[in-house]
GROMACS .gro file of C-alpha atoms in nm:
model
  276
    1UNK     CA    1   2.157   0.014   0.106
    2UNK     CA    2   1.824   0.096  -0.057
    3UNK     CA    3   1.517  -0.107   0.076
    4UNK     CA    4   1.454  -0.152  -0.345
    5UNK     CA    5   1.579  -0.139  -0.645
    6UNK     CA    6   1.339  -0.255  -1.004
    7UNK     CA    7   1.560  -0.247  -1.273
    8UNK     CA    8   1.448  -0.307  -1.627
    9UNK     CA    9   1.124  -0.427  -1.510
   10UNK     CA   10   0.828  -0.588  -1.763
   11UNK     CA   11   0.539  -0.750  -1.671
   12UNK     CA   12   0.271  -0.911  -1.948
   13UNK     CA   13  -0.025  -1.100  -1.912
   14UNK     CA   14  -0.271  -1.259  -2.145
   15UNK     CA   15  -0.063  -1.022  -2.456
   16UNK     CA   16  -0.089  -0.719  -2.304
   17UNK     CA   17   0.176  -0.503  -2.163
   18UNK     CA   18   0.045  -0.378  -1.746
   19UNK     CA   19   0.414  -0.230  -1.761
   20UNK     CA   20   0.771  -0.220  -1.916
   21UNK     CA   21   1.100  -0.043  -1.870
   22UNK     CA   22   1.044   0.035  -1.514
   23UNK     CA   23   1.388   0.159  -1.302
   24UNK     CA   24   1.249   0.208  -0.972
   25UNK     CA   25   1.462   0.294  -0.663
   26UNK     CA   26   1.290   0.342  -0.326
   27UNK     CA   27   1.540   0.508  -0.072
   28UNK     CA   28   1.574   0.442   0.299
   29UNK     CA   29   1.312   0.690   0.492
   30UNK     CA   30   1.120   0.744   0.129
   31UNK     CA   31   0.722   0.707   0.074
   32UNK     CA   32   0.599   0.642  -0.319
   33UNK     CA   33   0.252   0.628  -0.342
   34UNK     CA   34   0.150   0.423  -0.699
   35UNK     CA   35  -0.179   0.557  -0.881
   36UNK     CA   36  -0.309   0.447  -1.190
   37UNK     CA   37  -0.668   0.307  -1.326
   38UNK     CA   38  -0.782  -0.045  -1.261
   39UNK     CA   39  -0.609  -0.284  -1.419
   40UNK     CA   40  -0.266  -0.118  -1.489
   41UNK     CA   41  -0.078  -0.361  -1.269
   42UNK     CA   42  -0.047  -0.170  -0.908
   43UNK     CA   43  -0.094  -0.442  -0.707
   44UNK     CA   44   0.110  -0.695  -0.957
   45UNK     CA   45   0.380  -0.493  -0.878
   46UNK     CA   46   0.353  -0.516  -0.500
   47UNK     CA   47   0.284  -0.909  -0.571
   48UNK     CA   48   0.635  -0.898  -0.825
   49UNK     CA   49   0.839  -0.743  -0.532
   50UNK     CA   50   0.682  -0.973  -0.262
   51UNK     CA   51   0.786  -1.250  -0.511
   52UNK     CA   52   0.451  -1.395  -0.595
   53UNK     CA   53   0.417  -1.295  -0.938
   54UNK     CA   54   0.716  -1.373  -1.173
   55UNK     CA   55   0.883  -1.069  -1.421
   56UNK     CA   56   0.819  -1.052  -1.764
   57UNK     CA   57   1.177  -0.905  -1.824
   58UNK     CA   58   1.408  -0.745  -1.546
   59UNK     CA   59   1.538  -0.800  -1.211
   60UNK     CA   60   1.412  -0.685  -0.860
   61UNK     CA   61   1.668  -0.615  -0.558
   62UNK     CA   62   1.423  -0.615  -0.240
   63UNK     CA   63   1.680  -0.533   0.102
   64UNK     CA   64   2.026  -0.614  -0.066
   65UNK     CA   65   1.902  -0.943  -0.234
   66UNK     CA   66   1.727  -1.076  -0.571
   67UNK     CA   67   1.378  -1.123  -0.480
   68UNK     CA   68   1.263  -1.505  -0.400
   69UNK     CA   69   0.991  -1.698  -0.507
   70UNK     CA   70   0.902  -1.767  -0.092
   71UNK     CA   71   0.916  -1.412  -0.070
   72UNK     CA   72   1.083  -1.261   0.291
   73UNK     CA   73   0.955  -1.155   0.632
   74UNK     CA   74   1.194  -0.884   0.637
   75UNK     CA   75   0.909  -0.728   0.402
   76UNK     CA   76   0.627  -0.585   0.565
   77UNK     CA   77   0.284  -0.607   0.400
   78UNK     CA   78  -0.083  -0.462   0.432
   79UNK     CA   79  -0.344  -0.636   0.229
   80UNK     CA   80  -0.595  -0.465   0.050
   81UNK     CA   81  -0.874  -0.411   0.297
   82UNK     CA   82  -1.122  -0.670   0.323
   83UNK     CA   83  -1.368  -0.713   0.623
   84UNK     CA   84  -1.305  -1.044   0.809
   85UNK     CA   85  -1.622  -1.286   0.857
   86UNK     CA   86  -1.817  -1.158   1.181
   87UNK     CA   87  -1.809  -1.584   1.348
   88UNK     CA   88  -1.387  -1.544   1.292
   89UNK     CA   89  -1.237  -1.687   1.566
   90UNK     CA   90  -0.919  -1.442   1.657
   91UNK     CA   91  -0.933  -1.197   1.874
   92UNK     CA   92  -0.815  -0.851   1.745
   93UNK     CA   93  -0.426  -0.914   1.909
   94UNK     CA   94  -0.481  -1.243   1.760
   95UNK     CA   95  -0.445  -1.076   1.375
   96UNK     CA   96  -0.104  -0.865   1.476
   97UNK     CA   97   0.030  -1.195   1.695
   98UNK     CA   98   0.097  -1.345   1.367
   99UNK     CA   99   0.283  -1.085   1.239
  100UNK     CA  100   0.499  -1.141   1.519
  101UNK     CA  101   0.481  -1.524   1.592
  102UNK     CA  102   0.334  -1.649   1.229
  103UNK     CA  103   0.660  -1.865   1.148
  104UNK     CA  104   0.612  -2.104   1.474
  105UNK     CA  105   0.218  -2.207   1.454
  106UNK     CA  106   0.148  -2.471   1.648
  107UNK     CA  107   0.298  -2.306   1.954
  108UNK     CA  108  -0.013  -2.329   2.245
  109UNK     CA  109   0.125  -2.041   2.462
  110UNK     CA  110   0.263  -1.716   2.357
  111UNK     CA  111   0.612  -1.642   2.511
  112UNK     CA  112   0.640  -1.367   2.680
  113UNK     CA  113   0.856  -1.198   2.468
  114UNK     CA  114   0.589  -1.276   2.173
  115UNK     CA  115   0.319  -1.111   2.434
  116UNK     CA  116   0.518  -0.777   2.513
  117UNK     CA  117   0.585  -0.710   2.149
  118UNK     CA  118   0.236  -0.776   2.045
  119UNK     CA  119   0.113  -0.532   2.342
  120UNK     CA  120   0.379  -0.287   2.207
  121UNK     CA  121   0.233  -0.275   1.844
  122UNK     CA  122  -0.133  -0.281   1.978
  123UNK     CA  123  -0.046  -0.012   2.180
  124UNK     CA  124   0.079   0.232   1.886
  125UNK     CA  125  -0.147   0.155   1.675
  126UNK     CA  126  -0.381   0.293   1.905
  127UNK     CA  127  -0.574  -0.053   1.948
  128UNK     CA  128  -0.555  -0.116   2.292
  129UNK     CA  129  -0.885  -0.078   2.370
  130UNK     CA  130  -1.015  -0.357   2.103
  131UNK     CA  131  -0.803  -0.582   2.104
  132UNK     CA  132  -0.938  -0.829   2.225
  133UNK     CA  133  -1.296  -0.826   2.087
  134UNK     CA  134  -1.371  -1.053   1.818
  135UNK     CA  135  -1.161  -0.962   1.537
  136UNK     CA  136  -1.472  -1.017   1.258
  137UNK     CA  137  -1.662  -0.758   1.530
  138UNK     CA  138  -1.401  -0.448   1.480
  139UNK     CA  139  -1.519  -0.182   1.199
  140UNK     CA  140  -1.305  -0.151   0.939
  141UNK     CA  141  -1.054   0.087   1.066
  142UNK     CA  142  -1.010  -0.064   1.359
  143UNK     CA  143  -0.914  -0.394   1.131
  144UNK     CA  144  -0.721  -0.223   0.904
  145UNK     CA  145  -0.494  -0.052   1.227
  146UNK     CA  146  -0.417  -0.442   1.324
  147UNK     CA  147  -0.354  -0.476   1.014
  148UNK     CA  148  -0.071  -0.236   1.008
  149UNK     CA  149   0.040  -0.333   1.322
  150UNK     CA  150   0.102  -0.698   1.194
  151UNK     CA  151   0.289  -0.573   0.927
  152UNK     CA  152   0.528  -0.367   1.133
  153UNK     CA  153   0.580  -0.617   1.349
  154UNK     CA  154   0.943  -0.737   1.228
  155UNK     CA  155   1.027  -0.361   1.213
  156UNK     CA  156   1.020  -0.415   0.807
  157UNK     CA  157   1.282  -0.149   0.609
  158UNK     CA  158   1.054  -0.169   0.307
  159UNK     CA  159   0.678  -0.167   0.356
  160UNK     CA  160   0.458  -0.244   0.065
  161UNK     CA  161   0.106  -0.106   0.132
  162UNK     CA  162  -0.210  -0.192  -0.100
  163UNK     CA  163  -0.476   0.051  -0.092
  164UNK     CA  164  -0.452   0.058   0.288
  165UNK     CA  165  -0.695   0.347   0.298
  166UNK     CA  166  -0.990   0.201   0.136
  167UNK     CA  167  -1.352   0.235   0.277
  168UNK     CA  168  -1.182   0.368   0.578
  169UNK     CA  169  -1.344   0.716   0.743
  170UNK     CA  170  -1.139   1.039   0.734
  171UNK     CA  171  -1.024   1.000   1.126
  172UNK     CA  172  -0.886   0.650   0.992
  173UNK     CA  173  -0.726   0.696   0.705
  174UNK     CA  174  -0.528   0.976   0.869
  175UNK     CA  175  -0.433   0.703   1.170
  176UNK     CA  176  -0.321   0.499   0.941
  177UNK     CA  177  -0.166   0.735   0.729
  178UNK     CA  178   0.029   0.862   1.071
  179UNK     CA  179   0.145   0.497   1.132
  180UNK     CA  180   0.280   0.400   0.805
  181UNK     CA  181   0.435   0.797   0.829
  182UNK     CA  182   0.591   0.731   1.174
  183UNK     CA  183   0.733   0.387   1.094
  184UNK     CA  184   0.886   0.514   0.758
  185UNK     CA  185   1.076   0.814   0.994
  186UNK     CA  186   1.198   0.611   1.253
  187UNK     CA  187   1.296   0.274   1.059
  188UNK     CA  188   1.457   0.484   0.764
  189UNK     CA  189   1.218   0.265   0.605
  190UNK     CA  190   1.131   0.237   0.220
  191UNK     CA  191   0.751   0.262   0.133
  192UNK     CA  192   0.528   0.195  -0.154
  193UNK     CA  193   0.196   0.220  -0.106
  194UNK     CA  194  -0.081   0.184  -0.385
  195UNK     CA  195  -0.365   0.411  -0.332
  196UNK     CA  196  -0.690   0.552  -0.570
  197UNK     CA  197  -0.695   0.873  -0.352
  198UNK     CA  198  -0.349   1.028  -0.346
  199UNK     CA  199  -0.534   1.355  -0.130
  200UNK     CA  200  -0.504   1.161   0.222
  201UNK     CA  201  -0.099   1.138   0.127
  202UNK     CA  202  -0.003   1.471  -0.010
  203UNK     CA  203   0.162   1.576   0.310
  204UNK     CA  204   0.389   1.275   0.354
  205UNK     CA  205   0.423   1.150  -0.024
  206UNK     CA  206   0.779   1.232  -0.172
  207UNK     CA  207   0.708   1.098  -0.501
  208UNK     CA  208   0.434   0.930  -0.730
  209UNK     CA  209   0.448   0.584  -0.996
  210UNK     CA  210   0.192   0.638  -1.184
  211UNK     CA  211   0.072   0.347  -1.412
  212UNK     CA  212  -0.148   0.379  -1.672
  213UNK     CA  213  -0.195   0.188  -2.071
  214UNK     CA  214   0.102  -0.019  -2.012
  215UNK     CA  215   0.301   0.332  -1.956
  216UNK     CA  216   0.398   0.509  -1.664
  217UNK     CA  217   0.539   0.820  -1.523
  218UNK     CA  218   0.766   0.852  -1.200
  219UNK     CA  219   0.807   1.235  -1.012
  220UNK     CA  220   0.738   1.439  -0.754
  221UNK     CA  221   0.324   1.511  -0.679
  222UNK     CA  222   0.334   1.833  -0.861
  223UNK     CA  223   0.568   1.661  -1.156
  224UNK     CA  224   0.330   1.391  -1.212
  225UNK     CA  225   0.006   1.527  -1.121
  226UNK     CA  226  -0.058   1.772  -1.364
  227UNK     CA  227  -0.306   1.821  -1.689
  228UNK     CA  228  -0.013   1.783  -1.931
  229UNK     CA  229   0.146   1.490  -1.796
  230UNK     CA  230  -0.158   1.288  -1.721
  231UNK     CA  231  -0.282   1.358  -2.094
  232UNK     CA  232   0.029   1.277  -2.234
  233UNK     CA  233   0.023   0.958  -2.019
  234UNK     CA  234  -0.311   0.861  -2.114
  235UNK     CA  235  -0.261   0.940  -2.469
  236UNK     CA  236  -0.651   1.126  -2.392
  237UNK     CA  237  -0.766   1.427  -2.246
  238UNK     CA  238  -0.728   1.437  -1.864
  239UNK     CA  239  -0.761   1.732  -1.646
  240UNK     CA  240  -0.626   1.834  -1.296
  241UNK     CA  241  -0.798   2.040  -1.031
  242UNK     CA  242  -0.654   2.199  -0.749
  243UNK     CA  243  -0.932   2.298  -0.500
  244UNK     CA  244  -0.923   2.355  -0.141
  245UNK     CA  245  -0.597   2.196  -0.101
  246UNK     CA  246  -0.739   1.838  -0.311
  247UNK     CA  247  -0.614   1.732  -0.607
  248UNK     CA  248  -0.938   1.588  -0.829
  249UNK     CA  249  -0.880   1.440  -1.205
  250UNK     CA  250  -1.130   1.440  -1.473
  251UNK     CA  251  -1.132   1.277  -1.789
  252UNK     CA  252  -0.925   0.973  -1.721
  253UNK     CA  253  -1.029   0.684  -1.969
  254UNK     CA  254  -1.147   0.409  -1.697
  255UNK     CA  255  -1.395   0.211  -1.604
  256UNK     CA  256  -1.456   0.407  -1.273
  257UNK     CA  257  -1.467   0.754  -1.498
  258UNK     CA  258  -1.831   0.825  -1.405
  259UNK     CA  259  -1.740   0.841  -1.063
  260UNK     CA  260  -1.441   1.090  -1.096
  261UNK     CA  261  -1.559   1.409  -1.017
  262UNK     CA  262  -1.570   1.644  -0.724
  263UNK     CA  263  -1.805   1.538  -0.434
  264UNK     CA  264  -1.829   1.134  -0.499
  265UNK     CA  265  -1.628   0.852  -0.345
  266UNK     CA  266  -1.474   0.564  -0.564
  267UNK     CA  267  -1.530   0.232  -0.401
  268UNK     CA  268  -1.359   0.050  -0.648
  269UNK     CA  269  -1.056  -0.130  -0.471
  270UNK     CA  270  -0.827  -0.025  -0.769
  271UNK     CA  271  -1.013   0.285  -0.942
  272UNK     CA  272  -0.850   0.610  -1.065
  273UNK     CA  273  -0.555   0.807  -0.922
  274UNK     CA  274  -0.605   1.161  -0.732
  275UNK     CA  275  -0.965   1.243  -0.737
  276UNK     CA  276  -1.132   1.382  -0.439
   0.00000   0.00000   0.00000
């Protein structure tokens, strides 16, 4: 069984076409990363397949079933990164006990089964040592490797990731990268992640969704990422740049264009595809 299957997909909002026509089939043990601009509907269709955001046209098969409105915990999730308030009241273990234990609030005391499998994911995530400092104390990596944890903790066969890698350090992103990358190998699991830097990914992505003017493309990295392709796509000049093992694009019409060029770092949670 395939973790997903997007047949005949659409999705339009406000009159304009994010996407349309999308066939999308993630295989067990298979990592698509999904690049695009802002605003051409990456994290829509994360929030389509986790059954918050309703289909223009076409149907979505998410683990051998139509996808629901309530959405399913067999679905594993990392949020966009956003830095919890410093005065938050969980503890680091706190954030991945609800991944494990999130259905049953109102439970006082953690079973002990609940407690060994939370240890367990703190423990390959590599978060042993924080967890349990204030959550809203932990940097940003640190947060975002609970974070991952949480989501893994149902041992998810798909894994929908949304620009899990943002305003993370190199050491981190590569952590994290390593996670999602083990858990992917070992479950047979399907991933899609959405990312703005595919560069951290080119070792472990097998193919790229690139969305972009209501269009997109679907291939291997060096199928999609390539002057012709992204030009064509973009219906504009774009250029490619291979250099020192990075991939850096130039030229793509977007509101983050400025910033697209060797050397600078996009901090825009949804900003341009493979730039360095």
């Amino acid at each position: 069984m395939n973790p997903l299957e997007i047949r005949g997909a659409a999705l339009r909002r406000g009159g304009r076409t994010l996407w349309s026509g999308l066939d999308l089939t993630v295989h067990p043990g298979e990592l698509i990363a999904v690049l695009g601009p802002s605003g051409s509907g990456k994290t829509t269709l994360l929030r389509s397949i986790l059954g918050l955001e309703r289909l223009s046209e076409g149907e979505i098969v998410a683990l051998g079933a139509p996808v629901q409105r309530a959405g399913s915990r067999r679905i594993g999730y990392v949020p966009q990164q956003r830095p919890l308030p410093r005065d938050t009241a969980l503890r680091g273990r706190d954030l991945v006990g609800l991944g494990v234990d999130g259905h049953r609030f109102g439970f006082p005391i953690p079973r002990r089964g609940t407690r060994k499998r939370v240890d367990a994911l703190i423990d390959a995530v590599g978060g042993t040592a924080f967890a349990d400092r204030p959550a809203g104390t932990l940097s940003g990596g640190e947060q975002q490797r609970l974070r991952v944890g949480q989501a893994l903790a149902d041992n998810p066969r798909l894994l929908l990731c949304d620009e899990p890698l943002t305003s993370l350090d190199l050491a981190n992103q590569r952590a994290v990268v390593t996670l999602i990358d083990q858990h992917r190998r070992d479950a047979q699991a399907g991933v899609l992640l959405v990312t703005h830097d595919i560069n951290p990914l080119l070792g472990q992505v097998d193919r790229i969704l690139y969305l972009a003017h209501g269009r997109f493309t679907l291939g291997t990295p060096d199928e999609v990422l390539r002057t012709e392709v992204l030009t064509s796509l973009y219906g504009a000049p774009v250029f490619v740049l291979r250099a020192g093992g990075r991939l850096v694009v130039i030229g793509a019409p977007d509101a983050e264009e400025a910033h697209h060029h060797a050397g600078d770092h996009d901090h825009d949670h949804d900003g341009e595809g493979a730039h360095a």
